[in-house]
Amino acid sequence: MCETAVNLDIVVPNETRYLRFIGAIAEQLAKELDIQEDKRDALAFNLNLALTEAVANAIQYSSAASSKDSVRICLSVKNADLSVRVFDHGGGFDLTAVPAPDFDELCERGRGIFFIRSVMDSVQYRRTDSGNVLEMRKKIV
């Protein structure tokens, strides 16, 4: 079950108009996996949510001075492991310092990392010499 290795490497301009496109790719990838249908549908929804939130953050916090920047997305499935990495050139942030959102307050912002953590098994963030990487992992069995 789900032994096929899949590697997708996608680079999009630093523009929010590509969010729906990226989400659709993630959703379609999940729907093609050889797992139970109910798990496949849930994974498709969750992967779309996590990836669009991650890419939206990468775009929003990338260097505003250079709108020519791009965001790179790497999706990998091997055996029962799904890995998603989002690379950007922004200022970076401390993932451990991101607080849980206040759900009593009606605010459209500040919930992305919470949603990502809720639907993925692990979330890590690191700075590299060439930018930032948000890595999300999910077991898919």
Short mmCIF file of N, CA and C in Angstrom, two decimals:
data_model
loop_
_atom_site.label_atom_id
_atom_site.label_comp_id
_atom_site.label_asym_id
_atom_site.label_seq_id
_atom_site.Cartn_x
_atom_site.Cartn_y
_atom_site.Cartn_z
N MET A 1 0.84 -1.18 0.00
CA MET A 1 0.00 0.00 0.00
C MET A 1 0.88 1.24 0.00
N CYS A 2 0.73 2.11 -0.95
CA CYS A 2 1.44 3.38 -1.07
C CYS A 2 2.96 3.20 -1.10
N GLU A 3 3.45 2.30 -1.94
CA GLU A 3 4.88 2.08 -2.05
C GLU A 3 5.52 2.91 -3.16
N THR A 4 4.72 3.54 -3.99
CA THR A 4 5.23 4.32 -5.10
C THR A 4 5.97 5.55 -4.61
N ALA A 5 7.14 5.78 -5.15
CA ALA A 5 7.89 6.98 -4.82
C ALA A 5 7.45 8.11 -5.75
N VAL A 6 7.08 9.22 -5.16
CA VAL A 6 6.68 10.40 -5.92
C VAL A 6 7.52 11.57 -5.43
N ASN A 7 8.06 12.34 -6.36
CA ASN A 7 8.80 13.56 -6.02
C ASN A 7 8.34 14.67 -6.94
N LEU A 8 7.80 15.71 -6.35
CA LEU A 8 7.40 16.89 -7.12
C LEU A 8 8.21 18.08 -6.63
N ASP A 9 8.74 18.83 -7.55
CA ASP A 9 9.50 20.03 -7.23
C ASP A 9 8.87 21.17 -8.02
N ILE A 10 8.26 22.10 -7.32
CA ILE A 10 7.48 23.16 -7.96
C ILE A 10 8.03 24.51 -7.53
N VAL A 11 8.20 25.40 -8.46
CA VAL A 11 8.63 26.77 -8.16
C VAL A 11 7.59 27.71 -8.73
N VAL A 12 7.05 28.58 -7.87
CA VAL A 12 6.05 29.55 -8.31
C VAL A 12 6.53 30.95 -7.95
N PRO A 13 6.07 31.94 -8.71
CA PRO A 13 6.39 33.32 -8.35
C PRO A 13 5.84 33.67 -6.97
N ASN A 14 6.43 34.65 -6.36
CA ASN A 14 6.04 35.11 -5.03
C ASN A 14 4.74 35.90 -5.10
N GLU A 15 3.66 35.23 -5.55
CA GLU A 15 2.36 35.89 -5.72
C GLU A 15 1.25 34.97 -5.21
N THR A 16 0.30 35.55 -4.51
CA THR A 16 -0.78 34.76 -3.91
C THR A 16 -1.71 34.15 -4.94
N ARG A 17 -1.71 34.64 -6.15
CA ARG A 17 -2.62 34.08 -7.16
C ARG A 17 -2.31 32.61 -7.48
N TYR A 18 -1.16 32.11 -7.05
CA TYR A 18 -0.80 30.71 -7.29
C TYR A 18 -1.21 29.78 -6.16
N LEU A 19 -1.81 30.30 -5.09
CA LEU A 19 -2.17 29.47 -3.95
C LEU A 19 -3.16 28.37 -4.31
N ARG A 20 -4.20 28.71 -5.05
CA ARG A 20 -5.21 27.71 -5.42
C ARG A 20 -4.58 26.61 -6.29
N PHE A 21 -3.69 26.99 -7.18
CA PHE A 21 -2.98 26.05 -8.04
C PHE A 21 -2.16 25.07 -7.20
N ILE A 22 -1.40 25.58 -6.25
CA ILE A 22 -0.57 24.75 -5.39
C ILE A 22 -1.44 23.82 -4.54
N GLY A 23 -2.53 24.35 -3.99
CA GLY A 23 -3.44 23.53 -3.20
C GLY A 23 -4.05 22.42 -4.03
N ALA A 24 -4.40 22.71 -5.28
CA ALA A 24 -4.99 21.70 -6.16
C ALA A 24 -3.98 20.60 -6.48
N ILE A 25 -2.73 20.95 -6.67
CA ILE A 25 -1.70 19.94 -6.91
C ILE A 25 -1.58 19.02 -5.70
N ALA A 26 -1.52 19.59 -4.52
CA ALA A 26 -1.40 18.80 -3.30
C ALA A 26 -2.60 17.88 -3.14
N GLU A 27 -3.78 18.42 -3.37
CA GLU A 27 -5.00 17.63 -3.23
C GLU A 27 -5.03 16.49 -4.23
N GLN A 28 -4.66 16.76 -5.47
CA GLN A 28 -4.68 15.72 -6.49
C GLN A 28 -3.64 14.64 -6.20
N LEU A 29 -2.48 15.04 -5.70
CA LEU A 29 -1.46 14.06 -5.32
C LEU A 29 -2.03 13.10 -4.28
N ALA A 30 -2.67 13.64 -3.26
CA ALA A 30 -3.24 12.80 -2.20
C ALA A 30 -4.31 11.86 -2.75
N LYS A 31 -5.10 12.35 -3.69
CA LYS A 31 -6.18 11.53 -4.25
C LYS A 31 -5.66 10.40 -5.14
N GLU A 32 -4.43 10.48 -5.57
CA GLU A 32 -3.84 9.44 -6.41
C GLU A 32 -3.14 8.34 -5.61
N LEU A 33 -2.98 8.54 -4.31
CA LEU A 33 -2.27 7.56 -3.50
C LEU A 33 -3.10 6.31 -3.27
N ASP A 34 -2.41 5.20 -3.13
CA ASP A 34 -3.06 3.91 -2.94
C ASP A 34 -3.31 3.68 -1.45
N ILE A 35 -4.30 4.42 -0.91
CA ILE A 35 -4.71 4.27 0.47
C ILE A 35 -6.23 4.23 0.50
N GLN A 36 -6.81 3.91 1.67
CA GLN A 36 -8.26 3.83 1.78
C GLN A 36 -8.90 5.16 1.38
N GLU A 37 -10.06 5.05 0.72
CA GLU A 37 -10.71 6.24 0.17
C GLU A 37 -11.00 7.30 1.23
N ASP A 38 -11.51 6.91 2.40
CA ASP A 38 -11.82 7.90 3.42
C ASP A 38 -10.55 8.58 3.93
N LYS A 39 -9.46 7.83 4.05
CA LYS A 39 -8.19 8.42 4.46
C LYS A 39 -7.63 9.30 3.35
N ARG A 40 -7.83 8.90 2.12
CA ARG A 40 -7.35 9.67 0.96
C ARG A 40 -8.03 11.02 0.91
N ASP A 41 -9.35 11.05 1.10
CA ASP A 41 -10.09 12.32 1.05
C ASP A 41 -9.68 13.25 2.18
N ALA A 42 -9.49 12.69 3.38
CA ALA A 42 -9.05 13.51 4.51
C ALA A 42 -7.65 14.05 4.26
N LEU A 43 -6.77 13.18 3.75
CA LEU A 43 -5.41 13.62 3.45
C LEU A 43 -5.42 14.71 2.40
N ALA A 44 -6.24 14.58 1.38
CA ALA A 44 -6.32 15.59 0.31
C ALA A 44 -6.71 16.95 0.90
N PHE A 45 -7.72 16.96 1.75
CA PHE A 45 -8.16 18.22 2.37
C PHE A 45 -7.06 18.80 3.25
N ASN A 46 -6.48 17.95 4.11
CA ASN A 46 -5.46 18.42 5.05
C ASN A 46 -4.19 18.88 4.35
N LEU A 47 -3.79 18.18 3.31
CA LEU A 47 -2.59 18.57 2.58
C LEU A 47 -2.81 19.90 1.85
N ASN A 48 -3.98 20.06 1.26
CA ASN A 48 -4.33 21.33 0.62
C ASN A 48 -4.25 22.47 1.64
N LEU A 49 -4.86 22.27 2.79
CA LEU A 49 -4.87 23.29 3.84
C LEU A 49 -3.46 23.63 4.30
N ALA A 50 -2.69 22.61 4.66
CA ALA A 50 -1.34 22.84 5.18
C ALA A 50 -0.45 23.51 4.16
N LEU A 51 -0.50 23.05 2.94
CA LEU A 51 0.39 23.60 1.92
C LEU A 51 0.00 25.03 1.54
N THR A 52 -1.27 25.31 1.38
CA THR A 52 -1.65 26.68 1.02
C THR A 52 -1.35 27.65 2.17
N GLU A 53 -1.53 27.21 3.40
CA GLU A 53 -1.17 28.07 4.54
C GLU A 53 0.34 28.33 4.57
N ALA A 54 1.13 27.29 4.36
CA ALA A 54 2.58 27.43 4.38
C ALA A 54 3.07 28.34 3.25
N VAL A 55 2.53 28.14 2.05
CA VAL A 55 2.95 28.96 0.91
C VAL A 55 2.45 30.41 1.09
N ALA A 56 1.25 30.58 1.61
CA ALA A 56 0.75 31.94 1.86
C ALA A 56 1.67 32.68 2.82
N ASN A 57 2.10 32.00 3.88
CA ASN A 57 3.03 32.62 4.82
C ASN A 57 4.36 32.93 4.15
N ALA A 58 4.86 31.99 3.36
CA ALA A 58 6.13 32.21 2.67
C ALA A 58 6.05 33.43 1.76
N ILE A 59 4.95 33.57 1.05
CA ILE A 59 4.77 34.71 0.15
C ILE A 59 4.63 36.00 0.95
N GLN A 60 3.81 35.97 1.98
CA GLN A 60 3.55 37.17 2.77
C GLN A 60 4.81 37.69 3.44
N TYR A 61 5.62 36.80 3.96
CA TYR A 61 6.78 37.23 4.73
C TYR A 61 8.09 37.20 3.94
N SER A 62 8.02 36.89 2.65
CA SER A 62 9.23 36.97 1.82
C SER A 62 9.63 38.42 1.67
N SER A 63 10.81 38.61 1.19
CA SER A 63 11.31 39.98 1.07
C SER A 63 10.43 40.79 0.14
N ALA A 64 9.78 41.77 0.68
CA ALA A 64 8.89 42.63 -0.09
C ALA A 64 9.67 43.46 -1.11
N ALA A 65 10.94 43.65 -0.84
CA ALA A 65 11.75 44.47 -1.74
C ALA A 65 11.96 43.80 -3.08
N SER A 66 11.85 42.48 -3.11
CA SER A 66 12.08 41.76 -4.35
C SER A 66 10.88 40.90 -4.69
N SER A 67 9.94 41.46 -5.41
CA SER A 67 8.76 40.69 -5.79
C SER A 67 9.11 39.63 -6.83
N LYS A 68 10.35 39.63 -7.30
CA LYS A 68 10.79 38.60 -8.25
C LYS A 68 11.15 37.30 -7.54
N ASP A 69 11.16 37.31 -6.22
CA ASP A 69 11.45 36.08 -5.48
C ASP A 69 10.43 35.01 -5.83
N SER A 70 10.83 33.80 -5.60
CA SER A 70 9.92 32.68 -5.85
C SER A 70 9.83 31.84 -4.59
N VAL A 71 8.84 30.97 -4.57
CA VAL A 71 8.67 30.01 -3.49
C VAL A 71 8.81 28.64 -4.13
N ARG A 72 9.59 27.80 -3.50
CA ARG A 72 9.81 26.44 -4.00
C ARG A 72 9.10 25.47 -3.07
N ILE A 73 8.41 24.52 -3.66
CA ILE A 73 7.67 23.51 -2.91
C ILE A 73 8.16 22.14 -3.36
N CYS A 74 8.55 21.31 -2.42
CA CYS A 74 8.97 19.94 -2.72
C CYS A 74 8.04 18.99 -1.99
N LEU A 75 7.35 18.16 -2.73
CA LEU A 75 6.46 17.14 -2.16
C LEU A 75 7.07 15.79 -2.47
N SER A 76 7.14 14.94 -1.47
CA SER A 76 7.74 13.63 -1.64
C SER A 76 6.90 12.59 -0.92
N VAL A 77 6.64 11.49 -1.60
CA VAL A 77 5.93 10.36 -0.99
C VAL A 77 6.78 9.13 -1.24
N LYS A 78 7.12 8.46 -0.17
CA LYS A 78 7.86 7.21 -0.29
C LYS A 78 7.36 6.28 0.80
N ASN A 79 6.91 5.11 0.37
CA ASN A 79 6.27 4.15 1.27
C ASN A 79 5.10 4.86 1.95
N ALA A 80 5.11 4.97 3.24
CA ALA A 80 3.99 5.59 3.94
C ALA A 80 4.36 6.96 4.50
N ASP A 81 5.39 7.57 3.94
CA ASP A 81 5.87 8.86 4.44
C ASP A 81 5.64 9.96 3.41
N LEU A 82 4.96 11.00 3.83
CA LEU A 82 4.75 12.19 3.01
C LEU A 82 5.58 13.31 3.60
N SER A 83 6.36 13.95 2.77
CA SER A 83 7.18 15.07 3.20
C SER A 83 6.88 16.26 2.29
N VAL A 84 6.68 17.40 2.91
CA VAL A 84 6.42 18.64 2.17
C VAL A 84 7.41 19.68 2.70
N ARG A 85 8.16 20.28 1.78
CA ARG A 85 9.09 21.34 2.18
C ARG A 85 8.77 22.59 1.37
N VAL A 86 8.71 23.71 2.07
CA VAL A 86 8.45 25.00 1.44
C VAL A 86 9.66 25.88 1.71
N PHE A 87 10.28 26.35 0.63
CA PHE A 87 11.48 27.18 0.70
C PHE A 87 11.13 28.62 0.35
N ASP A 88 11.63 29.58 1.13
CA ASP A 88 11.41 30.98 0.81
C ASP A 88 12.65 31.80 1.17
N HIS A 89 12.59 33.09 0.87
CA HIS A 89 13.73 33.99 1.09
C HIS A 89 13.40 35.11 2.06
N GLY A 90 12.41 34.90 2.92
CA GLY A 90 11.99 35.92 3.86
C GLY A 90 12.92 36.06 5.05
N GLY A 91 12.49 36.86 5.99
CA GLY A 91 13.30 37.15 7.17
C GLY A 91 13.36 36.02 8.17
N GLY A 92 12.45 35.07 8.07
CA GLY A 92 12.44 33.94 8.98
C GLY A 92 11.66 34.24 10.25
N PHE A 93 11.44 33.20 11.03
CA PHE A 93 10.73 33.34 12.30
C PHE A 93 11.08 32.18 13.21
N ASP A 94 10.68 32.28 14.47
CA ASP A 94 10.91 31.22 15.44
C ASP A 94 9.63 30.41 15.57
N LEU A 95 9.61 29.22 15.01
CA LEU A 95 8.42 28.37 15.02
C LEU A 95 7.97 28.06 16.45
N THR A 96 8.92 27.90 17.36
CA THR A 96 8.57 27.56 18.73
C THR A 96 7.92 28.72 19.47
N ALA A 97 8.07 29.93 18.97
CA ALA A 97 7.50 31.11 19.63
C ALA A 97 6.11 31.48 19.10
N VAL A 98 5.62 30.75 18.12
CA VAL A 98 4.30 31.06 17.56
C VAL A 98 3.24 30.57 18.53
N PRO A 99 2.44 31.49 19.10
CA PRO A 99 1.44 31.08 20.09
C PRO A 99 0.21 30.47 19.42
N ALA A 100 -0.55 29.74 20.21
CA ALA A 100 -1.85 29.24 19.74
C ALA A 100 -2.75 30.46 19.53
N PRO A 101 -3.61 30.41 18.53
CA PRO A 101 -4.48 31.56 18.28
C PRO A 101 -5.56 31.70 19.36
N ASP A 102 -6.04 32.91 19.51
CA ASP A 102 -7.14 33.19 20.42
C ASP A 102 -8.43 33.06 19.63
N PHE A 103 -9.14 31.95 19.81
CA PHE A 103 -10.35 31.70 19.02
C PHE A 103 -11.54 32.54 19.48
N ASP A 104 -11.41 33.20 20.63
CA ASP A 104 -12.48 34.10 21.07
C ASP A 104 -12.43 35.41 20.31
N GLU A 105 -11.30 35.70 19.71
CA GLU A 105 -11.10 36.93 18.96
C GLU A 105 -11.35 36.66 17.48
N LEU A 106 -12.21 37.43 16.86
CA LEU A 106 -12.51 37.25 15.45
C LEU A 106 -11.42 37.92 14.61
N CYS A 107 -10.48 37.11 14.17
CA CYS A 107 -9.37 37.62 13.38
C CYS A 107 -9.06 36.60 12.30
N GLU A 108 -8.87 37.08 11.09
CA GLU A 108 -8.59 36.17 9.97
C GLU A 108 -7.13 35.77 9.89
N ARG A 109 -6.29 36.37 10.66
CA ARG A 109 -4.86 36.14 10.56
C ARG A 109 -4.35 35.42 11.80
N GLY A 110 -3.18 34.81 11.66
CA GLY A 110 -2.51 34.23 12.81
C GLY A 110 -2.90 32.81 13.17
N ARG A 111 -3.54 32.10 12.25
CA ARG A 111 -3.96 30.74 12.54
C ARG A 111 -3.29 29.69 11.66
N GLY A 112 -2.52 30.11 10.69
CA GLY A 112 -1.93 29.18 9.73
C GLY A 112 -1.05 28.13 10.36
N ILE A 113 -0.11 28.51 11.21
CA ILE A 113 0.78 27.55 11.84
C ILE A 113 -0.01 26.60 12.73
N PHE A 114 -1.02 27.11 13.41
CA PHE A 114 -1.89 26.26 14.23
C PHE A 114 -2.56 25.19 13.36
N PHE A 115 -3.11 25.60 12.22
CA PHE A 115 -3.76 24.63 11.32
C PHE A 115 -2.76 23.61 10.80
N ILE A 116 -1.59 24.08 10.40
CA ILE A 116 -0.56 23.17 9.88
C ILE A 116 -0.18 22.14 10.94
N ARG A 117 0.06 22.61 12.16
CA ARG A 117 0.42 21.69 13.25
C ARG A 117 -0.71 20.70 13.54
N SER A 118 -1.95 21.14 13.34
CA SER A 118 -3.11 20.29 13.64
C SER A 118 -3.28 19.15 12.65
N VAL A 119 -2.88 19.35 11.40
CA VAL A 119 -3.13 18.32 10.38
C VAL A 119 -1.89 17.53 9.96
N MET A 120 -0.72 17.98 10.37
CA MET A 120 0.50 17.27 10.01
C MET A 120 1.08 16.61 11.27
N ASP A 121 1.87 15.56 11.08
CA ASP A 121 2.46 14.85 12.22
C ASP A 121 3.65 15.59 12.82
N SER A 122 4.43 16.25 11.97
CA SER A 122 5.55 17.03 12.48
C SER A 122 5.74 18.26 11.60
N VAL A 123 6.19 19.32 12.23
CA VAL A 123 6.45 20.59 11.54
C VAL A 123 7.77 21.12 12.08
N GLN A 124 8.71 21.38 11.18
CA GLN A 124 10.01 21.93 11.57
C GLN A 124 10.34 23.11 10.67
N TYR A 125 11.12 24.02 11.21
CA TYR A 125 11.50 25.21 10.46
C TYR A 125 12.98 25.46 10.70
N ARG A 126 13.68 25.82 9.63
CA ARG A 126 15.10 26.13 9.78
C ARG A 126 15.54 27.15 8.74
N ARG A 127 16.55 27.90 9.10
CA ARG A 127 17.18 28.83 8.16
C ARG A 127 18.39 28.13 7.56
N THR A 128 18.60 28.37 6.28
CA THR A 128 19.78 27.82 5.60
C THR A 128 20.52 28.99 4.96
N ASP A 129 21.65 28.70 4.36
CA ASP A 129 22.41 29.75 3.67
C ASP A 129 21.62 30.34 2.50
N SER A 130 20.72 29.56 1.93
CA SER A 130 19.97 30.04 0.76
C SER A 130 18.54 30.46 1.09
N GLY A 131 18.16 30.49 2.36
CA GLY A 131 16.81 30.92 2.71
C GLY A 131 16.24 30.13 3.87
N ASN A 132 14.93 29.97 3.85
CA ASN A 132 14.21 29.29 4.93
C ASN A 132 13.52 28.04 4.40
N VAL A 133 13.34 27.06 5.29
CA VAL A 133 12.66 25.82 4.92
C VAL A 133 11.66 25.48 6.02
N LEU A 134 10.39 25.34 5.63
CA LEU A 134 9.38 24.80 6.52
C LEU A 134 9.13 23.38 6.05
N GLU A 135 9.38 22.40 6.92
CA GLU A 135 9.21 21.00 6.55
C GLU A 135 8.06 20.40 7.35
N MET A 136 7.14 19.76 6.65
CA MET A 136 5.98 19.13 7.26
C MET A 136 5.99 17.66 6.86
N ARG A 137 5.66 16.80 7.82
CA ARG A 137 5.64 15.36 7.55
C ARG A 137 4.34 14.74 8.02
N LYS A 138 3.96 13.68 7.30
CA LYS A 138 2.71 12.97 7.63
C LYS A 138 2.86 11.50 7.26
N LYS A 139 2.49 10.62 8.18
CA LYS A 139 2.37 9.19 7.87
C LYS A 139 1.04 9.00 7.18
N ILE A 140 1.01 8.22 6.11
CA ILE A 140 -0.21 8.13 5.32
C ILE A 140 -0.80 6.73 5.24
N VAL A 141 -0.63 5.95 6.29
CA VAL A 141 -1.25 4.62 6.31
C VAL A 141 -2.40 4.60 7.29
#
